[in-house]
CSV table of C-alpha atoms in Angstrom, one decimal:
chain,number,residue,atom,x,y,z
A,21,LEU,CA,141.8,176.2,129.8
A,22,ILE,CA,141.4,176.0,126.4
A,23,PHE,CA,144.1,173.8,125.6
A,24,LEU,CA,143.3,171.6,128.8
A,25,PHE,CA,139.6,171.3,127.4
A,26,MET,CA,141.3,170.0,123.8
A,27,LEU,CA,143.5,167.8,125.7
A,28,LEU,CA,141.5,166.2,128.2
A,29,ILE,CA,137.6,166.6,127.9
A,30,TYR,CA,137.5,166.8,124.0
A,31,PRO,CA,138.4,163.4,123.2
A,32,LEU,CA,135.7,161.8,126.4
A,33,ILE,CA,133.3,163.8,125.1
A,34,SER,CA,134.2,162.3,121.2
A,35,LEU,CA,134.5,158.8,122.3
A,36,GLU,CA,131.0,159.1,124.5
A,37,SER,CA,129.5,160.2,121.5
A,38,GLU,CA,131.1,157.4,119.2
A,39,TYR,CA,130.3,155.2,121.9
A,40,ARG,CA,126.6,156.0,121.9
A,41,ASP,CA,126.2,155.6,118.1
A,42,THR,CA,127.4,152.2,117.9
A,43,LEU,CA,124.8,151.6,120.8
A,44,ASP,CA,122.2,152.9,118.8
A,45,ARG,CA,123.0,150.9,115.8
A,46,GLN,CA,123.5,147.6,118.2
A,47,ARG,CA,120.0,148.5,119.5
A,48,PHE,CA,118.5,148.8,116.0
A,49,LYS,CA,119.9,145.4,114.6
A,50,LEU,CA,118.6,143.8,118.2
A,51,ARG,CA,115.3,145.4,117.3
A,52,GLN,CA,115.4,143.8,114.0
A,53,VAL,CA,116.0,140.5,114.4
A,54,LYS,CA,113.4,140.3,117.1
A,55,GLN,CA,111.2,141.0,114.7
A,56,ILE,CA,112.2,138.6,112.6
A,57,LEU,CA,112.3,135.6,115.2
A,58,SER,CA,108.8,136.9,115.8
A,59,LEU,CA,107.7,135.8,112.1
A,60,ARG,CA,109.7,132.6,112.5
A,61,GLU,CA,106.7,130.5,113.8
A,62,PRO,CA,103.9,131.5,111.2
A,63,LEU,CA,106.4,130.8,108.7
A,64,ASN,CA,106.9,127.3,109.7
A,65,GLN,CA,103.6,127.0,110.1
A,66,ARG,CA,103.0,127.9,106.7
A,67,LEU,CA,105.6,125.8,105.1
A,68,GLU,CA,104.4,122.5,107.5
A,69,ASN,CA,100.9,123.2,105.5
A,70,ILE,CA,103.0,123.7,102.3
A,71,LYS,CA,104.9,120.1,102.5
A,72,ALA,CA,101.6,118.8,103.4
A,73,LEU,CA,99.7,119.9,100.4
A,74,SER,CA,102.6,119.1,98.3
A,75,SER,CA,102.7,115.5,100.0
A,76,SER,CA,99.1,115.2,98.5
A,77,ASN,CA,99.3,116.8,95.2
A,78,GLU,CA,97.6,115.2,92.3
A,79,THR,CA,99.5,117.1,89.8
A,80,LEU,CA,102.7,115.1,90.7
A,81,LEU,CA,103.1,111.4,89.6
A,82,PRO,CA,102.6,109.4,93.1
A,83,THR,CA,105.3,107.4,93.1
A,84,THR,CA,108.8,107.7,95.0
A,85,THR,CA,111.3,106.1,92.7
A,86,ALA,CA,112.3,107.5,89.4
A,87,ALA,CA,112.2,104.0,87.6
A,88,LEU,CA,108.5,103.4,89.1
A,89,ALA,CA,107.2,106.7,88.0
A,90,SER,CA,108.7,106.0,84.4
A,91,ALA,CA,107.1,102.6,84.3
A,92,ASP,CA,103.9,104.0,85.5
A,93,LEU,CA,104.2,106.9,82.7
A,94,GLN,CA,105.0,104.3,80.2
A,95,THR,CA,101.9,102.5,81.0
A,96,ARG,CA,99.6,105.4,80.8
A,97,ILE,CA,101.2,106.3,77.7
A,98,LYS,CA,100.4,102.9,76.0
A,99,GLN,CA,96.7,103.2,77.5
A,100,VAL,CA,96.2,106.7,76.2
A,101,VAL,CA,97.5,105.8,72.7
A,102,GLY,CA,95.8,102.4,73.0
A,103,GLU,CA,92.3,104.5,73.9
A,104,ALA,CA,92.5,106.8,71.2
A,105,GLY,CA,93.4,104.5,68.4
A,106,GLY,CA,96.8,105.0,67.5
A,107,GLU,CA,99.7,102.5,67.0
A,108,LEU,CA,102.3,102.9,69.6
A,109,SER,CA,105.9,102.5,67.7
A,110,SER,CA,108.7,102.9,70.6
A,111,THR,CA,109.3,104.6,73.8
A,112,GLN,CA,112.2,105.1,75.3
A,113,VAL,CA,113.1,107.1,78.6
A,114,ILE,CA,114.8,109.8,79.5
A,115,PRO,CA,117.1,110.7,82.3
A,116,GLU,CA,115.9,112.0,85.4
A,117,LYS,CA,116.7,115.3,86.2
A,118,ASN,CA,116.4,117.4,89.4
A,119,GLU,CA,114.7,121.1,89.7
A,120,GLU,CA,114.4,122.3,92.7
A,121,ASN,CA,112.3,120.2,94.9
A,122,VAL,CA,111.2,118.0,92.1
A,123,VAL,CA,112.4,115.3,89.8
A,124,ARG,CA,111.7,116.0,86.1
A,125,LEU,CA,110.7,112.5,84.2
A,126,GLY,CA,110.6,111.9,80.6
A,127,VAL,CA,109.8,109.9,77.8
A,128,LYS,CA,110.3,109.8,74.0
A,129,VAL,CA,107.1,108.5,72.4
A,130,ARG,CA,106.8,107.4,68.7
A,131,ILE,CA,103.2,106.5,67.3
A,132,ASN,CA,101.6,106.2,64.0
A,133,GLY,CA,98.2,107.9,63.9
A,134,SER,CA,95.5,110.2,62.5
A,135,THR,CA,94.8,113.9,63.2
A,136,PRO,CA,92.4,113.5,65.1
A,137,ILE,CA,94.3,110.5,67.1
A,138,LEU,CA,96.9,113.4,67.9
A,139,ARG,CA,94.4,115.4,68.6
A,140,ASN,CA,93.1,112.9,71.4
A,141,VAL,CA,96.3,111.5,72.7
A,142,LEU,CA,97.5,115.4,73.2
A,143,HIS,CA,94.1,116.2,74.9
A,144,ALA,CA,94.6,113.2,77.4
A,145,PHE,CA,97.9,114.1,78.3
A,146,GLU,CA,97.7,118.0,79.2
A,147,SER,CA,94.6,117.7,80.6
A,148,GLY,CA,95.0,114.6,83.0
A,149,LYS,CA,95.8,114.1,86.0
A,150,PRO,CA,99.0,113.5,87.8
A,151,ALA,CA,100.0,116.6,85.0
A,152,LEU,CA,101.7,115.6,82.1
A,153,PHE,CA,103.5,117.8,79.4
A,154,ILE,CA,104.3,117.4,75.8
A,155,ASP,CA,107.8,118.8,74.2
A,156,ASN,CA,109.6,118.4,71.2
A,157,LEU,CA,106.8,117.5,69.1
A,158,ASN,CA,107.6,116.4,65.5
A,159,ILE,CA,104.9,115.6,62.8
A,160,ARG,CA,105.4,114.1,59.6
A,161,PRO,CA,103.0,113.0,57.0
A,162,ILE,CA,103.0,109.3,55.8
A,163,ARG,CA,102.1,108.8,52.4
A,164,VAL,CA,99.6,106.1,51.3
A,165,PRO,CA,97.8,106.1,48.3
A,166,GLY,CA,94.0,106.0,48.6
A,167,ASN,CA,92.0,103.9,46.6
A,168,PRO,CA,90.3,106.4,43.7
A,169,ARG,CA,87.1,104.2,43.9
A,170,GLU,CA,86.4,104.5,47.3
A,171,LYS,CA,84.4,107.7,48.4
A,172,GLY,CA,86.9,110.6,49.4
A,173,GLY,CA,89.5,109.0,46.8
A,174,GLY,CA,92.4,110.8,48.4
A,175,PRO,CA,95.4,109.4,50.4
A,176,GLU,CA,94.6,108.9,53.7
A,177,ASP,CA,95.5,110.9,56.7
A,178,LYS,CA,98.6,109.0,58.5
A,179,LEU,CA,101.1,110.8,60.5
A,180,SER,CA,104.6,109.5,62.3
A,181,ILE,CA,104.5,111.9,65.3
A,182,ASP,CA,107.5,112.0,67.7
A,183,PHE,CA,107.1,114.0,71.1
A,184,ASP,CA,108.3,113.8,74.6
A,185,VAL,CA,105.9,113.2,77.8
A,186,ILE,CA,107.3,114.9,80.8
A,187,GLY,CA,106.0,114.7,84.3
A,188,TYR,CA,107.2,115.8,87.7
A,189,MET,CA,107.4,113.4,91.2
A,190,GLN,CA,108.3,114.7,94.5
A,191,ALA,CA,112.0,114.9,95.2
A,192,PRO,CA,113.0,112.4,97.6
């Protein structure tokens, strides 16, 4: 009787137990999938809201092509440096670079001016809209001897300043 049990009934009980475990695992996975699917609609709604916000984002450059954005960036640089009283020596466009869902644009800038001019230029870039960032700032003094007869009599505060202005635009 024991031999018959071991030969016929035990494998059936073992197989049924294995099927029950498999069924329990599949039910658990089904519950997880249903839970994830229930989150789909709210997440899609949040994604649409984020896309709407990013399209009206004031911190990004408002143009749609890299060439227009670079030209706009150079115009802004010329305007800011002129308003600060600096002398714009040169600008050179840095090739654009894709970063996740934005495009990084940059312009190398060289200006001549004083410390107050530098402060005003940097403040205008860093605090304005769209958001522009300064990178690779290099400041070198230019020695210009002053007139000893004038008040102060020392050398002028004249600087040669190189830096990169970085801005971002929405990726197409």
